[in-house]
């Protein structure tokens, strides 16, 4: 056996980790660091990365189970890289790291829909959100502002007071998405609550604003503290007249609008017209759809850690009614809502990798027009670069043979993706020390022994009878069991029968003739 008795190694074991977890809730994993041989009181530095970004590090005691808490930020798979510092002189660093995948699941998306002036499109938003069983919808329609007096006795009123403090102060952070549908300043919300909403978005919330004509007036939400979070500044003009919404050039590459059914792929859209558009100037963000006179129709933006979307028309309901053939309003609004809530499948900058049929397949989504170049690290540590090819819709793809077993890493700063060829954390890498006790039972059963090459010269190999000692001073034996198994017999004639008979008779005649002389 090769190796030494004083070999040193350290390994990381992920003893427990959930396969699935609720987004936003605390989860925990159990890590165990083994020092071989053990060092009393030793600690190891553990570093954890989540989706390629450093999550934190800590010193964990060796030889003990340690609980580490974490949280999932989005639905879908989240990749955790866990790595421990190596020891001096250890055999390998390959078992000092582990990669695990936890799938995030959202628990009842909470959506707050606040409708202003009643209009036909209000039902479109409500039907879309109520149709999704995973959405917990809270919907309020402002039917009567506070300044409007009504002499009806309170006990006979069907309406309730708008719970502004409960929604926009106490429970605001509980909502995953806030939608304002044709809402304008009506004296219902004090400025303080608009500031709360802006802070909610900046801290990671999601806001969708579907504008009406009032957005171009002095009652616009842009004239409130919430305007700081809105990317579209009203220009005081409302464009009336039929137009077909179009996907812009950058919208053709954005996952919210790329490959929308009926978009025409840059040509004439195959959907119905809208008839109203609020003219705005885009101060930041991306215009992914345009309307009348090429003016912005759908604007997407990031504000702080949150996201904002603005639809500059209140005529999306025409598509749901099938006017002039209708349009993909359900698909568009679904993508829009999920992009706002940071679903990984709708990220405009995304990197994916997977191993299929012996090939490492890479998919990169990007708004850039230039082909991206990714860096690939194989399980053995070798690196190479690959330029991806355009696949349309903002996607770039590439592949190469996955000849090694283990974990491949693909980087396109700041994005990182992993793909496993074979087992993600192979058991063969768990303990790489050469230990005679593993082979000793087999050797003992066959009458042999286990020797280290460092302790002796190359032994002489001898054949021994079964049951005899199979090792000694300077030699090892191989049992000559002489065991065999007949698996079949094939008989092939040397000569055909008539030829053999003729040869036999000929030989007999020659012998008779010779003896007769």
Tab-separated table of N, CA and C in Angstrom, residues 242-317:
chain	number	residue	atom	x	y	z
A	242	UNK	N	-55.899	55.627	-31.399
A	242	UNK	CA	-55.533	54.225	-31.469
A	242	UNK	C	-54.056	53.999	-31.767
A	243	UNK	N	-53.470	53.024	-31.105
A	243	UNK	CA	-52.082	52.625	-31.368
A	243	UNK	C	-51.899	51.176	-30.927
A	244	UNK	N	-50.955	50.510	-31.545
A	244	UNK	CA	-50.604	49.152	-31.147
A	244	UNK	C	-49.353	49.195	-30.272
A	245	UNK	N	-49.427	48.684	-29.064
A	245	UNK	CA	-48.219	48.623	-28.235
A	245	UNK	C	-47.123	47.830	-28.948
A	246	UNK	N	-45.903	48.310	-28.852
A	246	UNK	CA	-44.768	47.663	-29.503
A	246	UNK	C	-43.668	47.380	-28.476
A	247	UNK	N	-42.991	46.279	-28.690
A	247	UNK	CA	-41.838	45.928	-27.860
A	247	UNK	C	-40.616	46.643	-28.420
A	248	UNK	N	-39.908	47.377	-27.575
A	248	UNK	CA	-38.734	48.132	-28.019
A	248	UNK	C	-37.555	47.188	-28.285
A	249	UNK	N	-36.476	47.763	-28.811
A	249	UNK	CA	-35.289	46.949	-29.099
A	249	UNK	C	-34.752	46.285	-27.839
A	250	UNK	N	-34.655	47.060	-26.757
A	250	UNK	CA	-34.157	46.459	-25.515
A	250	UNK	C	-35.204	45.533	-24.910
A	251	UNK	N	-36.497	45.821	-25.193
A	251	UNK	CA	-37.556	44.933	-24.735
A	251	UNK	C	-37.505	43.568	-25.395
A	252	UNK	N	-36.957	43.510	-26.627
A	252	UNK	CA	-36.800	42.221	-27.301
A	252	UNK	C	-35.815	41.322	-26.564
A	253	UNK	N	-34.966	41.911	-25.733
A	253	UNK	CA	-33.976	41.131	-24.987
A	253	UNK	C	-34.329	40.991	-23.513
A	254	UNK	N	-35.357	41.728	-23.059
A	254	UNK	CA	-35.728	41.675	-21.640
A	254	UNK	C	-36.706	40.526	-21.405
A	255	UNK	N	-36.507	39.720	-20.351
A	255	UNK	CA	-37.367	38.545	-20.140
A	255	UNK	C	-38.835	38.872	-19.914
A	256	UNK	N	-39.172	40.091	-19.488
A	256	UNK	CA	-40.576	40.446	-19.281
A	256	UNK	C	-41.319	40.531	-20.608
A	257	UNK	N	-40.663	41.015	-21.646
A	257	UNK	CA	-41.342	41.255	-22.922
A	257	UNK	C	-40.769	40.453	-24.085
A	258	UNK	N	-39.647	39.783	-23.915
A	258	UNK	CA	-39.063	39.000	-25.009
A	258	UNK	C	-39.987	37.847	-25.386
A	259	UNK	N	-40.144	37.641	-26.682
A	259	UNK	CA	-40.937	36.518	-27.212
A	259	UNK	C	-42.378	36.543	-26.716
A	260	UNK	N	-42.938	37.732	-26.486
A	260	UNK	CA	-44.352	37.819	-26.133
A	260	UNK	C	-45.188	37.307	-27.302
A	261	UNK	N	-46.191	36.471	-27.065
A	261	UNK	CA	-47.025	35.983	-28.167
A	261	UNK	C	-47.656	37.141	-28.945
A	262	UNK	N	-47.442	37.143	-30.252
A	262	UNK	CA	-48.027	38.177	-31.099
A	262	UNK	C	-47.201	39.429	-31.236
A	263	UNK	N	-45.992	39.460	-30.650
A	263	UNK	CA	-45.188	40.683	-30.705
A	263	UNK	C	-44.640	40.960	-32.094
A	264	UNK	N	-44.588	39.947	-32.944
A	264	UNK	CA	-44.112	40.156	-34.305
A	264	UNK	C	-42.613	40.120	-34.445
A	265	UNK	N	-41.876	39.919	-33.357
A	265	UNK	CA	-40.424	39.835	-33.440
A	265	UNK	C	-39.775	41.054	-34.045
A	266	UNK	N	-40.265	42.249	-33.707
A	266	UNK	CA	-39.711	43.480	-34.262
A	266	UNK	C	-40.515	44.017	-35.427
A	267	UNK	N	-41.456	43.203	-35.964
A	267	UNK	CA	-42.318	43.655	-37.053
A	267	UNK	C	-43.636	44.197	-36.526
A	268	UNK	N	-44.688	44.040	-37.321
A	268	UNK	CA	-46.010	44.535	-36.929
A	268	UNK	C	-46.621	43.604	-35.887
A	269	UNK	N	-46.992	44.122	-34.704
A	269	UNK	CA	-47.600	43.275	-33.675
A	269	UNK	C	-48.939	42.711	-34.131
A	270	UNK	N	-49.218	41.488	-33.701
A	270	UNK	CA	-50.471	40.821	-34.058
A	270	UNK	C	-51.450	40.866	-32.886
A	271	UNK	N	-51.673	42.051	-32.355
A	271	UNK	CA	-52.636	42.193	-31.266
A	271	UNK	C	-53.421	43.487	-31.445
A	272	UNK	N	-54.421	43.684	-30.569
A	272	UNK	CA	-55.327	44.819	-30.716
A	272	UNK	C	-54.731	46.141	-30.254
A	273	UNK	N	-55.464	47.219	-30.583
A	273	UNK	CA	-54.997	48.568	-30.262
A	273	UNK	C	-55.459	49.008	-28.878
A	274	UNK	N	-54.731	49.988	-28.329
A	274	UNK	CA	-55.142	50.752	-27.167
A	274	UNK	C	-55.419	52.181	-27.628
A	275	UNK	N	-56.065	52.980	-26.764
A	275	UNK	CA	-56.512	54.295	-27.225
A	275	UNK	C	-56.139	55.444	-26.294
A	276	UNK	N	-55.313	55.187	-25.280
A	276	UNK	CA	-54.920	56.280	-24.388
A	276	UNK	C	-53.505	56.026	-23.880
A	277	UNK	N	-52.718	57.106	-23.819
A	277	UNK	CA	-51.342	57.006	-23.341
A	277	UNK	C	-50.967	58.303	-22.645
A	278	UNK	N	-50.453	58.189	-21.422
A	278	UNK	CA	-49.970	59.354	-20.686
A	278	UNK	C	-48.525	59.606	-21.103
A	279	UNK	N	-48.254	60.797	-21.601
A	279	UNK	CA	-46.915	61.131	-22.080
A	279	UNK	C	-45.997	61.406	-20.888
A	280	UNK	N	-44.846	60.748	-20.879
A	280	UNK	CA	-43.898	60.888	-19.772
A	280	UNK	C	-42.482	60.998	-20.323
A	281	UNK	N	-41.616	61.502	-19.470
A	281	UNK	CA	-40.183	61.479	-19.742
A	281	UNK	C	-39.529	60.506	-18.783
A	282	UNK	N	-38.770	59.578	-19.307
A	282	UNK	CA	-38.151	58.530	-18.483
A	282	UNK	C	-36.837	59.058	-17.922
A	283	UNK	N	-36.776	59.188	-16.609
A	283	UNK	CA	-35.578	59.720	-15.953
A	283	UNK	C	-34.554	58.638	-15.637
A	284	UNK	N	-35.004	57.394	-15.541
A	284	UNK	CA	-34.100	56.265	-15.306
A	284	UNK	C	-34.860	54.983	-15.641
A	285	UNK	N	-34.154	53.868	-15.625
A	285	UNK	CA	-34.807	52.599	-15.917
A	285	UNK	C	-34.800	52.279	-17.399
A	286	UNK	N	-35.593	51.261	-17.774
A	286	UNK	CA	-35.647	50.748	-19.142
A	286	UNK	C	-37.061	50.854	-19.689
A	287	UNK	N	-37.192	51.349	-20.902
A	287	UNK	CA	-38.476	51.377	-21.604
A	287	UNK	C	-38.544	50.132	-22.474
A	288	UNK	N	-39.366	49.165	-22.090
A	288	UNK	CA	-39.416	47.889	-22.807
A	288	UNK	C	-40.591	47.810	-23.771
A	289	UNK	N	-41.571	48.726	-23.641
A	289	UNK	CA	-42.673	48.805	-24.599
A	289	UNK	C	-42.965	50.271	-24.879
A	290	UNK	N	-43.382	50.552	-26.107
A	290	UNK	CA	-43.704	51.923	-26.504
A	290	UNK	C	-45.107	51.956	-27.095
A	291	UNK	N	-45.680	53.171	-27.124
A	291	UNK	CA	-47.040	53.332	-27.620
A	291	UNK	C	-47.128	54.377	-28.706
A	292	UNK	N	-48.148	55.209	-28.617
A	292	UNK	CA	-48.396	56.241	-29.625
A	292	UNK	C	-47.190	57.169	-29.757
A	293	UNK	N	-46.822	57.468	-31.003
A	293	UNK	CA	-45.698	58.349	-31.336
A	293	UNK	C	-44.372	57.833	-30.768
A	294	UNK	N	-44.305	56.539	-30.478
A	294	UNK	CA	-43.080	55.959	-29.937
A	294	UNK	C	-42.795	56.338	-28.498
A	295	UNK	N	-43.800	56.892	-27.804
A	295	UNK	CA	-43.614	57.318	-26.427
A	295	UNK	C	-43.603	56.110	-25.482
A	296	UNK	N	-42.960	56.231	-24.295
A	296	UNK	CA	-42.857	55.097	-23.361
A	296	UNK	C	-44.223	54.589	-22.910
A	297	UNK	N	-44.374	53.268	-22.916
A	297	UNK	CA	-45.609	52.636	-22.459
A	297	UNK	C	-45.376	51.791	-21.202
A	298	UNK	N	-44.294	51.033	-21.170
A	298	UNK	CA	-43.971	50.205	-20.007
A	298	UNK	C	-42.523	50.475	-19.615
A	299	UNK	N	-42.333	50.935	-18.369
A	299	UNK	CA	-41.009	51.302	-17.872
A	299	UNK	C	-40.694	50.443	-16.651
A	300	UNK	N	-39.513	49.851	-16.643
A	300	UNK	CA	-39.050	49.025	-15.527
A	300	UNK	C	-37.815	49.666	-14.911
A	301	UNK	N	-37.736	49.596	-13.584
A	301	UNK	CA	-36.613	50.248	-12.913
A	301	UNK	C	-36.326	49.557	-11.592
A	302	UNK	N	-35.080	49.699	-11.154
A	302	UNK	CA	-34.674	49.279	-9.819
A	302	UNK	C	-34.495	50.524	-8.964
A	303	UNK	N	-35.091	50.476	-7.769
A	303	UNK	CA	-34.982	51.597	-6.838
A	303	UNK	C	-34.451	51.045	-5.526
A	304	UNK	N	-33.187	51.359	-5.222
A	304	UNK	CA	-32.573	50.754	-4.048
A	304	UNK	C	-32.477	49.251	-4.250
A	305	UNK	N	-32.989	48.506	-3.293
A	305	UNK	CA	-33.005	47.052	-3.402
A	305	UNK	C	-34.314	46.542	-3.983
A	306	UNK	N	-35.273	47.437	-4.223
A	306	UNK	CA	-36.572	47.036	-4.743
A	306	UNK	C	-36.726	47.307	-6.224
A	307	UNK	N	-37.944	47.065	-6.728
A	307	UNK	CA	-38.216	47.217	-8.155
A	307	UNK	C	-39.537	47.945	-8.371
A	308	UNK	N	-39.577	48.683	-9.479
A	308	UNK	CA	-40.746	49.493	-9.815
A	308	UNK	C	-41.084	49.266	-11.282
A	309	UNK	N	-42.376	49.179	-11.585
A	309	UNK	CA	-42.851	49.113	-12.968
A	309	UNK	C	-44.003	50.094	-13.125
A	310	UNK	N	-44.040	50.786	-14.270
A	310	UNK	CA	-45.118	51.725	-14.567
A	310	UNK	C	-45.682	51.426	-15.949
A	311	UNK	N	-47.014	51.291	-16.007
A	311	UNK	CA	-47.740	51.132	-17.267
A	311	UNK	C	-48.435	52.455	-17.543
A	312	UNK	N	-48.088	53.106	-18.659
A	312	UNK	CA	-48.561	54.463	-18.932
A	312	UNK	C	-49.904	54.501	-19.657
A	313	UNK	N	-50.728	53.500	-19.431
A	313	UNK	CA	-52.058	53.469	-20.036
A	313	UNK	C	-52.972	52.638	-19.159
A	314	UNK	N	-54.252	52.955	-19.196
A	314	UNK	CA	-55.241	52.186	-18.448
A	314	UNK	C	-56.117	51.355	-19.380
A	315	UNK	N	-55.599	51.041	-20.581
A	315	UNK	CA	-56.397	50.316	-21.570
A	315	UNK	C	-55.943	48.877	-21.770
A	316	UNK	N	-55.195	48.311	-20.836
A	316	UNK	CA	-54.791	46.918	-20.974
A	316	UNK	C	-56.004	45.996	-20.971
A	317	UNK	N	-57.112	46.453	-20.405
A	317	UNK	CA	-58.320	45.635	-20.343
A	317	UNK	C	-58.892	45.346	-21.727
